[in-house]
Protein backbone atom coordinates (compact mmCIF):
# COMPACT_ATOMS: atom_id res chain seq x y z
CA UNK A 1 0.00 0.00 0.00
CA UNK A 2 0.92 3.70 -0.12
CA UNK A 3 1.29 5.78 3.02
CA UNK A 4 -0.75 9.03 3.43
CA UNK A 5 2.36 10.95 2.39
CA UNK A 6 2.47 9.07 -0.92
CA UNK A 7 5.71 7.25 -0.07
CA UNK A 8 5.61 3.45 -0.50
CA UNK A 9 6.40 1.58 2.74
CA UNK A 10 9.57 -0.54 2.84
CA UNK A 11 9.21 -4.13 1.57
CA UNK A 12 7.93 -6.56 4.18
CA UNK A 13 5.87 -4.00 6.11
CA UNK A 14 2.95 -5.85 7.82
CA UNK A 15 -0.68 -5.21 6.79
CA UNK A 16 -2.20 -2.11 8.34
CA UNK A 17 -4.16 -3.89 11.11
CA UNK A 18 -1.08 -5.81 12.27
CA UNK A 19 1.02 -2.68 12.04
CA UNK A 20 -1.36 -0.67 14.22
CA UNK A 21 -1.39 -3.43 16.85
CA UNK A 22 2.40 -3.67 16.78
CA UNK A 23 2.80 0.07 17.30
CA UNK A 24 0.80 -0.03 20.54
CA UNK A 25 3.78 -0.70 22.78
CA UNK A 26 2.51 0.82 26.01
CA UNK A 27 4.52 2.17 28.95
CA UNK A 28 6.91 -0.42 30.37
CA UNK A 29 10.40 -0.94 31.78
CA UNK A 30 13.17 -2.03 29.43
CA UNK A 31 16.82 -2.81 29.99
CA UNK A 32 19.73 -0.52 29.17
CA UNK A 33 21.02 -3.32 26.95
CA UNK A 34 18.16 -3.09 24.47
CA UNK A 35 18.44 0.71 24.35
CA UNK A 36 22.12 0.39 23.49
CA UNK A 37 21.30 -2.12 20.75
CA UNK A 38 18.75 0.28 19.31
CA UNK A 39 21.33 3.09 19.25
CA UNK A 40 23.85 0.83 17.50
CA UNK A 41 21.30 0.04 14.80
CA UNK A 42 20.50 3.72 14.32
CA UNK A 43 24.18 4.64 14.03
CA UNK A 44 24.76 1.89 11.46
CA UNK A 45 21.83 3.12 9.36
CA UNK A 46 22.92 6.75 9.66
CA UNK A 47 26.42 5.81 8.53
CA UNK A 48 24.98 3.75 5.66
CA UNK A 49 23.19 6.80 4.27
CA UNK A 50 26.52 8.64 4.07
CA UNK A 51 28.40 5.72 2.51
CA UNK A 52 28.89 4.49 -1.00
CA UNK A 53 26.92 1.50 -2.35
CA UNK A 54 29.24 -1.22 -1.00
CA UNK A 55 29.77 0.42 2.39
CA UNK A 56 26.02 1.03 2.75
CA UNK A 57 25.26 -2.66 2.20
CA UNK A 58 27.81 -3.69 4.83
CA UNK A 59 26.49 -1.21 7.39
CA UNK A 60 22.88 -2.21 6.79
CA UNK A 61 23.91 -5.83 7.34
CA UNK A 62 25.56 -4.83 10.62
CA UNK A 63 22.25 -3.35 11.78
CA UNK A 64 20.44 -6.57 10.88
CA UNK A 65 23.09 -8.70 12.59
CA UNK A 66 22.63 -6.74 15.82
CA UNK A 67 18.94 -7.70 15.90
CA UNK A 68 19.66 -11.27 14.82
CA UNK A 69 22.21 -11.68 17.61
CA UNK A 70 19.78 -10.42 20.25
CA UNK A 71 17.07 -12.74 18.96
CA UNK A 72 19.42 -15.72 19.02
CA UNK A 73 21.08 -15.09 22.39
CA UNK A 74 18.72 -13.21 24.72
CA UNK A 75 16.08 -15.98 25.14
CA UNK A 76 18.81 -18.48 26.05
CA UNK A 77 20.12 -16.35 28.92
CA UNK A 78 17.19 -17.03 31.23
CA UNK A 79 18.34 -18.09 34.73
CA UNK A 80 17.45 -21.44 36.24
CA UNK A 81 15.43 -21.65 38.38
CA UNK A 82 13.19 -19.12 36.70
CA UNK A 83 13.28 -15.54 38.02
CA UNK A 84 9.99 -13.90 36.92
CA UNK A 85 11.42 -10.37 36.91
CA UNK A 86 14.13 -11.38 34.42
CA UNK A 87 11.53 -12.98 32.16
CA UNK A 88 9.36 -9.85 32.34
CA UNK A 89 12.30 -7.68 31.29
CA UNK A 90 13.04 -10.02 28.39
CA UNK A 91 9.39 -9.79 27.34
CA UNK A 92 9.56 -6.00 27.42
CA UNK A 93 12.90 -5.88 25.61
CA UNK A 94 11.53 -8.11 22.86
CA UNK A 95 8.41 -5.98 22.48
CA UNK A 96 10.43 -2.78 22.49
CA UNK A 97 12.87 -4.04 19.86
CA UNK A 98 10.01 -5.46 17.80
CA UNK A 99 8.39 -2.02 17.87
CA UNK A 100 11.70 -0.40 16.93
CA UNK A 101 12.22 -2.76 13.99
CA UNK A 102 9.04 -1.46 12.39
CA UNK A 103 10.26 2.13 12.52
CA UNK A 104 14.06 2.33 12.65
CA UNK A 105 14.74 2.10 8.93
CA UNK A 106 11.95 4.46 7.80
CA UNK A 107 13.91 7.76 8.07
CA UNK A 108 16.80 6.29 6.08
CA UNK A 109 15.24 3.79 3.68
CA UNK A 110 14.74 6.02 0.64
CA UNK A 111 18.03 7.86 1.25
CA UNK A 112 20.09 4.69 1.03
CA UNK A 113 21.84 3.60 -2.17
CA UNK A 114 19.47 1.36 -4.12
CA UNK A 115 21.56 -1.76 -3.55
CA UNK A 116 21.28 -1.39 0.24
CA UNK A 117 17.50 -0.96 0.34
CA UNK A 118 16.80 -4.64 -0.27
CA UNK A 119 18.28 -5.46 3.14
CA UNK A 120 17.49 -2.24 5.01
CA UNK A 121 14.04 -3.14 6.28
CA UNK A 122 14.03 -4.70 9.75
CA UNK A 123 10.30 -5.41 9.88
CA UNK A 124 10.79 -9.13 9.29
CA UNK A 125 12.25 -9.37 12.80
CA UNK A 126 9.17 -7.87 14.44
CA UNK A 127 7.11 -11.06 14.59
CA UNK A 128 9.92 -13.37 15.83
CA UNK A 129 10.71 -10.81 18.53
CA UNK A 130 7.07 -10.61 19.61
CA UNK A 131 6.94 -14.42 19.72
CA UNK A 132 10.07 -14.58 21.87
CA UNK A 133 8.59 -11.99 24.22
CA UNK A 134 5.32 -13.92 24.53
CA UNK A 135 7.21 -17.13 25.31
CA UNK A 136 9.18 -15.39 28.07
CA UNK A 137 6.00 -13.96 29.55
CA UNK A 138 4.30 -17.36 29.50
CA UNK A 139 7.22 -18.92 31.38
CA UNK A 140 7.06 -16.12 33.94
CA UNK A 141 3.31 -16.64 34.48
CA UNK A 142 3.81 -20.38 34.96
CA UNK A 143 6.67 -19.84 37.43
CA UNK A 144 4.83 -17.20 39.44
CA UNK A 145 1.64 -19.25 39.53
CA UNK A 146 3.58 -22.27 40.79
CA UNK A 147 5.08 -20.12 43.55
CA UNK A 148 1.66 -18.85 44.64
CA UNK A 149 0.21 -22.37 44.64
CA UNK A 150 3.16 -23.64 46.70
CA UNK A 151 2.44 -20.96 49.29
CA UNK A 152 -1.21 -21.98 49.34
CA UNK A 153 -0.27 -25.64 49.74
CA UNK A 154 1.62 -24.79 52.93
CA UNK A 155 -1.75 -24.04 54.53
CA UNK A 156 -2.39 -27.79 54.66
CA UNK A 157 -5.90 -29.31 54.52
CA UNK A 158 -8.39 -26.49 54.95
CA UNK A 159 -11.03 -28.95 56.13
CA UNK A 160 -9.31 -29.05 59.53
CA UNK A 161 -9.34 -25.30 60.06
CA UNK A 162 -11.58 -24.42 63.01
CA UNK A 163 -11.21 -27.87 64.51
CA UNK A 164 -7.42 -28.11 64.82
CA UNK A 165 -5.35 -25.32 66.35
CA UNK A 166 -2.24 -26.21 64.36
CA UNK A 167 -4.19 -26.31 61.09
CA UNK A 168 -5.62 -22.89 61.85
CA UNK A 169 -2.18 -21.48 62.58
CA UNK A 170 -0.73 -22.90 59.35
CA UNK A 171 -3.63 -21.53 57.35
CA UNK A 172 -3.22 -18.05 58.88
CA UNK A 173 0.51 -17.97 58.13
CA UNK A 174 -0.02 -19.20 54.57
CA UNK A 175 -2.78 -16.62 54.00
CA UNK A 176 -0.56 -13.82 55.27
CA UNK A 177 2.32 -14.95 53.04
CA UNK A 178 0.01 -15.24 50.05
CA UNK A 179 -1.28 -11.71 50.67
CA UNK A 180 2.30 -10.40 50.72
CA UNK A 181 3.15 -12.20 47.48
CA UNK A 182 0.03 -10.90 45.77
CA UNK A 183 0.85 -7.35 46.90
CA UNK A 184 4.38 -7.76 45.51
CA UNK A 185 2.91 -8.58 42.09
CA UNK A 186 2.06 -4.89 41.71
CA UNK A 187 5.75 -4.01 41.79
CA UNK A 188 7.15 -6.95 39.87
CA UNK A 189 4.38 -7.22 37.27
CA UNK A 190 2.02 -4.26 37.07
CA UNK A 191 4.78 -1.66 37.35
CA UNK A 192 7.08 -3.46 34.89
CA UNK A 193 4.75 -4.62 32.14
CA UNK A 194 2.50 -2.62 29.84
CA UNK A 195 -1.02 -2.59 31.26
CA UNK A 196 -2.26 -4.54 28.23
CA UNK A 197 -0.01 -7.44 29.28
CA UNK A 198 -0.04 -7.08 33.07
CA UNK A 199 -3.79 -7.20 33.63
CA UNK A 200 -4.47 -10.47 31.75
CA UNK A 201 -1.51 -12.10 33.51
CA UNK A 202 -2.73 -11.00 36.93
CA UNK A 203 -6.20 -12.32 36.11
CA UNK A 204 -4.78 -15.70 35.07
CA UNK A 205 -2.76 -16.04 38.29
CA UNK A 206 -5.70 -15.01 40.44
CA UNK A 207 -7.93 -17.60 38.77
CA UNK A 208 -5.31 -20.31 39.31
CA UNK A 209 -5.34 -19.87 43.08
PDB file of C-alpha atoms in Angstrom:
ATOM      1  CA  UNK A   1       0.000   0.000   0.000  1.00  0.00           C
ATOM      2  CA  UNK A   2       0.918   3.698  -0.120  1.00  0.00           C
ATOM      3  CA  UNK A   3       1.285   5.778   3.022  1.00  0.00           C
ATOM      4  CA  UNK A   4      -0.749   9.026   3.432  1.00  0.00           C
ATOM      5  CA  UNK A   5       2.357  10.953   2.388  1.00  0.00           C
ATOM      6  CA  UNK A   6       2.467   9.069  -0.923  1.00  0.00           C
ATOM      7  CA  UNK A   7       5.715   7.252  -0.073  1.00  0.00           C
ATOM      8  CA  UNK A   8       5.609   3.453  -0.504  1.00  0.00           C
ATOM      9  CA  UNK A   9       6.396   1.575   2.735  1.00  0.00           C
ATOM     10  CA  UNK A  10       9.566  -0.541   2.837  1.00  0.00           C
ATOM     11  CA  UNK A  11       9.211  -4.130   1.570  1.00  0.00           C
ATOM     12  CA  UNK A  12       7.931  -6.563   4.179  1.00  0.00           C
ATOM     13  CA  UNK A  13       5.873  -4.002   6.115  1.00  0.00           C
ATOM     14  CA  UNK A  14       2.953  -5.848   7.825  1.00  0.00           C
ATOM     15  CA  UNK A  15      -0.677  -5.214   6.795  1.00  0.00           C
ATOM     16  CA  UNK A  16      -2.199  -2.108   8.338  1.00  0.00           C
ATOM     17  CA  UNK A  17      -4.161  -3.892  11.112  1.00  0.00           C
ATOM     18  CA  UNK A  18      -1.081  -5.808  12.268  1.00  0.00           C
ATOM     19  CA  UNK A  19       1.018  -2.679  12.040  1.00  0.00           C
ATOM     20  CA  UNK A  20      -1.363  -0.667  14.223  1.00  0.00           C
ATOM     21  CA  UNK A  21      -1.392  -3.431  16.847  1.00  0.00           C
ATOM     22  CA  UNK A  22       2.405  -3.668  16.781  1.00  0.00           C
ATOM     23  CA  UNK A  23       2.799   0.073  17.298  1.00  0.00           C
ATOM     24  CA  UNK A  24       0.804  -0.034  20.541  1.00  0.00           C
ATOM     25  CA  UNK A  25       3.779  -0.696  22.778  1.00  0.00           C
ATOM     26  CA  UNK A  26       2.513   0.815  26.009  1.00  0.00           C
ATOM     27  CA  UNK A  27       4.517   2.166  28.951  1.00  0.00           C
ATOM     28  CA  UNK A  28       6.908  -0.422  30.370  1.00  0.00           C
ATOM     29  CA  UNK A  29      10.395  -0.938  31.777  1.00  0.00           C
ATOM     30  CA  UNK A  30      13.166  -2.033  29.430  1.00  0.00           C
ATOM     31  CA  UNK A  31      16.824  -2.808  29.986  1.00  0.00           C
ATOM     32  CA  UNK A  32      19.728  -0.522  29.168  1.00  0.00           C
ATOM     33  CA  UNK A  33      21.020  -3.325  26.953  1.00  0.00           C
ATOM     34  CA  UNK A  34      18.160  -3.091  24.473  1.00  0.00           C
ATOM     35  CA  UNK A  35      18.436   0.712  24.350  1.00  0.00           C
ATOM     36  CA  UNK A  36      22.121   0.389  23.491  1.00  0.00           C
ATOM     37  CA  UNK A  37      21.300  -2.122  20.753  1.00  0.00           C
ATOM     38  CA  UNK A  38      18.753   0.282  19.306  1.00  0.00           C
ATOM     39  CA  UNK A  39      21.333   3.087  19.254  1.00  0.00           C
ATOM     40  CA  UNK A  40      23.853   0.834  17.496  1.00  0.00           C
ATOM     41  CA  UNK A  41      21.295   0.037  14.796  1.00  0.00           C
ATOM     42  CA  UNK A  42      20.498   3.718  14.320  1.00  0.00           C
ATOM     43  CA  UNK A  43      24.178   4.639  14.035  1.00  0.00           C
ATOM     44  CA  UNK A  44      24.757   1.892  11.465  1.00  0.00           C
ATOM     45  CA  UNK A  45      21.829   3.121   9.358  1.00  0.00           C
ATOM     46  CA  UNK A  46      22.924   6.753   9.665  1.00  0.00           C
ATOM     47  CA  UNK A  47      26.419   5.813   8.529  1.00  0.00           C
ATOM     48  CA  UNK A  48      24.980   3.748   5.662  1.00  0.00           C
ATOM     49  CA  UNK A  49      23.188   6.805   4.270  1.00  0.00           C
ATOM     50  CA  UNK A  50      26.519   8.639   4.072  1.00  0.00           C
ATOM     51  CA  UNK A  51      28.404   5.717   2.511  1.00  0.00           C
ATOM     52  CA  UNK A  52      28.890   4.489  -1.000  1.00  0.00           C
ATOM     53  CA  UNK A  53      26.919   1.502  -2.350  1.00  0.00           C
ATOM     54  CA  UNK A  54      29.240  -1.216  -0.997  1.00  0.00           C
ATOM     55  CA  UNK A  55      29.768   0.416   2.389  1.00  0.00           C
ATOM     56  CA  UNK A  56      26.019   1.027   2.750  1.00  0.00           C
ATOM     57  CA  UNK A  57      25.259  -2.656   2.196  1.00  0.00           C
ATOM     58  CA  UNK A  58      27.806  -3.694   4.830  1.00  0.00           C
ATOM     59  CA  UNK A  59      26.488  -1.214   7.390  1.00  0.00           C
ATOM     60  CA  UNK A  60      22.878  -2.214   6.791  1.00  0.00           C
ATOM     61  CA  UNK A  61      23.911  -5.828   7.344  1.00  0.00           C
ATOM     62  CA  UNK A  62      25.558  -4.834  10.618  1.00  0.00           C
ATOM     63  CA  UNK A  63      22.255  -3.352  11.784  1.00  0.00           C
ATOM     64  CA  UNK A  64      20.444  -6.567  10.883  1.00  0.00           C
ATOM     65  CA  UNK A  65      23.088  -8.701  12.586  1.00  0.00           C
ATOM     66  CA  UNK A  66      22.635  -6.744  15.823  1.00  0.00           C
ATOM     67  CA  UNK A  67      18.945  -7.696  15.900  1.00  0.00           C
ATOM     68  CA  UNK A  68      19.656 -11.272  14.823  1.00  0.00           C
ATOM     69  CA  UNK A  69      22.213 -11.678  17.609  1.00  0.00           C
ATOM     70  CA  UNK A  70      19.780 -10.418  20.247  1.00  0.00           C
ATOM     71  CA  UNK A  71      17.071 -12.744  18.962  1.00  0.00           C
ATOM     72  CA  UNK A  72      19.423 -15.724  19.020  1.00  0.00           C
ATOM     73  CA  UNK A  73      21.081 -15.092  22.391  1.00  0.00           C
ATOM     74  CA  UNK A  74      18.720 -13.208  24.724  1.00  0.00           C
ATOM     75  CA  UNK A  75      16.075 -15.976  25.141  1.00  0.00           C
ATOM     76  CA  UNK A  76      18.810 -18.481  26.054  1.00  0.00           C
ATOM     77  CA  UNK A  77      20.124 -16.349  28.920  1.00  0.00           C
ATOM     78  CA  UNK A  78      17.190 -17.033  31.234  1.00  0.00           C
ATOM     79  CA  UNK A  79      18.342 -18.094  34.731  1.00  0.00           C
ATOM     80  CA  UNK A  80      17.454 -21.443  36.244  1.00  0.00           C
ATOM     81  CA  UNK A  81      15.433 -21.650  38.385  1.00  0.00           C
ATOM     82  CA  UNK A  82      13.186 -19.119  36.704  1.00  0.00           C
ATOM     83  CA  UNK A  83      13.279 -15.543  38.020  1.00  0.00           C
ATOM     84  CA  UNK A  84       9.994 -13.900  36.922  1.00  0.00           C
ATOM     85  CA  UNK A  85      11.421 -10.365  36.911  1.00  0.00           C
ATOM     86  CA  UNK A  86      14.134 -11.377  34.425  1.00  0.00           C
ATOM     87  CA  UNK A  87      11.527 -12.976  32.158  1.00  0.00           C
ATOM     88  CA  UNK A  88       9.363  -9.846  32.339  1.00  0.00           C
ATOM     89  CA  UNK A  89      12.301  -7.676  31.291  1.00  0.00           C
ATOM     90  CA  UNK A  90      13.036 -10.017  28.389  1.00  0.00           C
ATOM     91  CA  UNK A  91       9.388  -9.788  27.342  1.00  0.00           C
ATOM     92  CA  UNK A  92       9.558  -5.996  27.425  1.00  0.00           C
ATOM     93  CA  UNK A  93      12.899  -5.884  25.615  1.00  0.00           C
ATOM     94  CA  UNK A  94      11.533  -8.107  22.861  1.00  0.00           C
ATOM     95  CA  UNK A  95       8.410  -5.983  22.484  1.00  0.00           C
ATOM     96  CA  UNK A  96      10.433  -2.779  22.491  1.00  0.00           C
ATOM     97  CA  UNK A  97      12.870  -4.041  19.857  1.00  0.00           C
ATOM     98  CA  UNK A  98      10.007  -5.457  17.797  1.00  0.00           C
ATOM     99  CA  UNK A  99       8.385  -2.025  17.866  1.00  0.00           C
ATOM    100  CA  UNK A 100      11.702  -0.398  16.927  1.00  0.00           C
ATOM    101  CA  UNK A 101      12.219  -2.761  13.994  1.00  0.00           C
ATOM    102  CA  UNK A 102       9.042  -1.455  12.393  1.00  0.00           C
ATOM    103  CA  UNK A 103      10.264   2.134  12.521  1.00  0.00           C
ATOM    104  CA  UNK A 104      14.057   2.331  12.645  1.00  0.00           C
ATOM    105  CA  UNK A 105      14.736   2.104   8.928  1.00  0.00           C
ATOM    106  CA  UNK A 106      11.947   4.458   7.804  1.00  0.00           C
ATOM    107  CA  UNK A 107      13.906   7.763   8.074  1.00  0.00           C
ATOM    108  CA  UNK A 108      16.799   6.287   6.083  1.00  0.00           C
ATOM    109  CA  UNK A 109      15.241   3.794   3.678  1.00  0.00           C
ATOM    110  CA  UNK A 110      14.739   6.018   0.640  1.00  0.00           C
ATOM    111  CA  UNK A 111      18.033   7.861   1.249  1.00  0.00           C
ATOM    112  CA  UNK A 112      20.091   4.693   1.026  1.00  0.00           C
ATOM    113  CA  UNK A 113      21.836   3.597  -2.169  1.00  0.00           C
ATOM    114  CA  UNK A 114      19.471   1.365  -4.115  1.00  0.00           C
ATOM    115  CA  UNK A 115      21.562  -1.763  -3.553  1.00  0.00           C
ATOM    116  CA  UNK A 116      21.278  -1.392   0.243  1.00  0.00           C
ATOM    117  CA  UNK A 117      17.499  -0.961   0.337  1.00  0.00           C
ATOM    118  CA  UNK A 118      16.798  -4.639  -0.267  1.00  0.00           C
ATOM    119  CA  UNK A 119      18.284  -5.456   3.139  1.00  0.00           C
ATOM    120  CA  UNK A 120      17.492  -2.244   5.009  1.00  0.00           C
ATOM    121  CA  UNK A 121      14.042  -3.136   6.277  1.00  0.00           C
ATOM    122  CA  UNK A 122      14.032  -4.703   9.747  1.00  0.00           C
ATOM    123  CA  UNK A 123      10.301  -5.405   9.875  1.00  0.00           C
ATOM    124  CA  UNK A 124      10.794  -9.131   9.288  1.00  0.00           C
ATOM    125  CA  UNK A 125      12.248  -9.366  12.801  1.00  0.00           C
ATOM    126  CA  UNK A 126       9.166  -7.868  14.441  1.00  0.00           C
ATOM    127  CA  UNK A 127       7.105 -11.060  14.589  1.00  0.00           C
ATOM    128  CA  UNK A 128       9.922 -13.373  15.834  1.00  0.00           C
ATOM    129  CA  UNK A 129      10.715 -10.809  18.525  1.00  0.00           C
ATOM    130  CA  UNK A 130       7.072 -10.615  19.606  1.00  0.00           C
ATOM    131  CA  UNK A 131       6.937 -14.420  19.719  1.00  0.00           C
ATOM    132  CA  UNK A 132      10.073 -14.578  21.875  1.00  0.00           C
ATOM    133  CA  UNK A 133       8.587 -11.992  24.220  1.00  0.00           C
ATOM    134  CA  UNK A 134       5.320 -13.918  24.527  1.00  0.00           C
ATOM    135  CA  UNK A 135       7.212 -17.128  25.305  1.00  0.00           C
ATOM    136  CA  UNK A 136       9.184 -15.394  28.069  1.00  0.00           C
ATOM    137  CA  UNK A 137       5.996 -13.958  29.548  1.00  0.00           C
ATOM    138  CA  UNK A 138       4.302 -17.357  29.495  1.00  0.00           C
ATOM    139  CA  UNK A 139       7.219 -18.921  31.384  1.00  0.00           C
ATOM    140  CA  UNK A 140       7.058 -16.121  33.935  1.00  0.00           C
ATOM    141  CA  UNK A 141       3.315 -16.642  34.476  1.00  0.00           C
ATOM    142  CA  UNK A 142       3.807 -20.376  34.961  1.00  0.00           C
ATOM    143  CA  UNK A 143       6.667 -19.844  37.428  1.00  0.00           C
ATOM    144  CA  UNK A 144       4.826 -17.197  39.437  1.00  0.00           C
ATOM    145  CA  UNK A 145       1.641 -19.248  39.526  1.00  0.00           C
ATOM    146  CA  UNK A 146       3.580 -22.275  40.793  1.00  0.00           C
ATOM    147  CA  UNK A 147       5.083 -20.115  43.552  1.00  0.00           C
ATOM    148  CA  UNK A 148       1.655 -18.853  44.638  1.00  0.00           C
ATOM    149  CA  UNK A 149       0.214 -22.375  44.645  1.00  0.00           C
ATOM    150  CA  UNK A 150       3.163 -23.637  46.700  1.00  0.00           C
ATOM    151  CA  UNK A 151       2.437 -20.960  49.294  1.00  0.00           C
ATOM    152  CA  UNK A 152      -1.210 -21.977  49.337  1.00  0.00           C
ATOM    153  CA  UNK A 153      -0.267 -25.636  49.743  1.00  0.00           C
ATOM    154  CA  UNK A 154       1.615 -24.786  52.934  1.00  0.00           C
ATOM    155  CA  UNK A 155      -1.747 -24.041  54.530  1.00  0.00           C
ATOM    156  CA  UNK A 156      -2.392 -27.790  54.660  1.00  0.00           C
ATOM    157  CA  UNK A 157      -5.902 -29.313  54.520  1.00  0.00           C
ATOM    158  CA  UNK A 158      -8.391 -26.491  54.954  1.00  0.00           C
ATOM    159  CA  UNK A 159     -11.033 -28.948  56.126  1.00  0.00           C
ATOM    160  CA  UNK A 160      -9.313 -29.055  59.532  1.00  0.00           C
ATOM    161  CA  UNK A 161      -9.344 -25.301  60.062  1.00  0.00           C
ATOM    162  CA  UNK A 162     -11.581 -24.423  63.011  1.00  0.00           C
ATOM    163  CA  UNK A 163     -11.206 -27.867  64.511  1.00  0.00           C
ATOM    164  CA  UNK A 164      -7.425 -28.110  64.820  1.00  0.00           C
ATOM    165  CA  UNK A 165      -5.349 -25.318  66.354  1.00  0.00           C
ATOM    166  CA  UNK A 166      -2.236 -26.215  64.358  1.00  0.00           C
ATOM    167  CA  UNK A 167      -4.190 -26.315  61.090  1.00  0.00           C
ATOM    168  CA  UNK A 168      -5.623 -22.892  61.849  1.00  0.00           C
ATOM    169  CA  UNK A 169      -2.178 -21.479  62.581  1.00  0.00           C
ATOM    170  CA  UNK A 170      -0.733 -22.896  59.346  1.00  0.00           C
ATOM    171  CA  UNK A 171      -3.630 -21.529  57.350  1.00  0.00           C
ATOM    172  CA  UNK A 172      -3.221 -18.048  58.875  1.00  0.00           C
ATOM    173  CA  UNK A 173       0.507 -17.970  58.129  1.00  0.00           C
ATOM    174  CA  UNK A 174      -0.021 -19.195  54.572  1.00  0.00           C
ATOM    175  CA  UNK A 175      -2.780 -16.625  53.996  1.00  0.00           C
ATOM    176  CA  UNK A 176      -0.557 -13.816  55.269  1.00  0.00           C
ATOM    177  CA  UNK A 177       2.321 -14.954  53.039  1.00  0.00           C
ATOM    178  CA  UNK A 178       0.006 -15.240  50.050  1.00  0.00           C
ATOM    179  CA  UNK A 179      -1.281 -11.715  50.666  1.00  0.00           C
ATOM    180  CA  UNK A 180       2.305 -10.398  50.718  1.00  0.00           C
ATOM    181  CA  UNK A 181       3.150 -12.197  47.477  1.00  0.00           C
ATOM    182  CA  UNK A 182       0.033 -10.899  45.768  1.00  0.00           C
ATOM    183  CA  UNK A 183       0.853  -7.351  46.895  1.00  0.00           C
ATOM    184  CA  UNK A 184       4.376  -7.763  45.506  1.00  0.00           C
ATOM    185  CA  UNK A 185       2.910  -8.576  42.093  1.00  0.00           C
ATOM    186  CA  UNK A 186       2.062  -4.887  41.709  1.00  0.00           C
ATOM    187  CA  UNK A 187       5.747  -4.009  41.792  1.00  0.00           C
ATOM    188  CA  UNK A 188       7.149  -6.951  39.871  1.00  0.00           C
ATOM    189  CA  UNK A 189       4.383  -7.224  37.272  1.00  0.00           C
ATOM    190  CA  UNK A 190       2.022  -4.258  37.067  1.00  0.00           C
ATOM    191  CA  UNK A 191       4.784  -1.662  37.348  1.00  0.00           C
ATOM    192  CA  UNK A 192       7.077  -3.460  34.895  1.00  0.00           C
ATOM    193  CA  UNK A 193       4.747  -4.624  32.137  1.00  0.00           C
ATOM    194  CA  UNK A 194       2.501  -2.617  29.837  1.00  0.00           C
ATOM    195  CA  UNK A 195      -1.019  -2.587  31.257  1.00  0.00           C
ATOM    196  CA  UNK A 196      -2.261  -4.544  28.226  1.00  0.00           C
ATOM    197  CA  UNK A 197      -0.008  -7.440  29.276  1.00  0.00           C
ATOM    198  CA  UNK A 198      -0.039  -7.076  33.070  1.00  0.00           C
ATOM    199  CA  UNK A 199      -3.795  -7.202  33.628  1.00  0.00           C
ATOM    200  CA  UNK A 200      -4.473 -10.474  31.752  1.00  0.00           C
ATOM    201  CA  UNK A 201      -1.507 -12.102  33.514  1.00  0.00           C
ATOM    202  CA  UNK A 202      -2.733 -10.997  36.934  1.00  0.00           C
ATOM    203  CA  UNK A 203      -6.201 -12.322  36.113  1.00  0.00           C
ATOM    204  CA  UNK A 204      -4.777 -15.702  35.073  1.00  0.00           C
ATOM    205  CA  UNK A 205      -2.760 -16.042  38.286  1.00  0.00           C
ATOM    206  CA  UNK A 206      -5.704 -15.014  40.441  1.00  0.00           C
ATOM    207  CA  UNK A 207      -7.928 -17.601  38.768  1.00  0.00           C
ATOM    208  CA  UNK A 208      -5.309 -20.305  39.308  1.00  0.00           C
ATOM    209  CA  UNK A 209      -5.341 -19.867  43.078  1.00  0.00           C
TER     210      UNK A 209
END
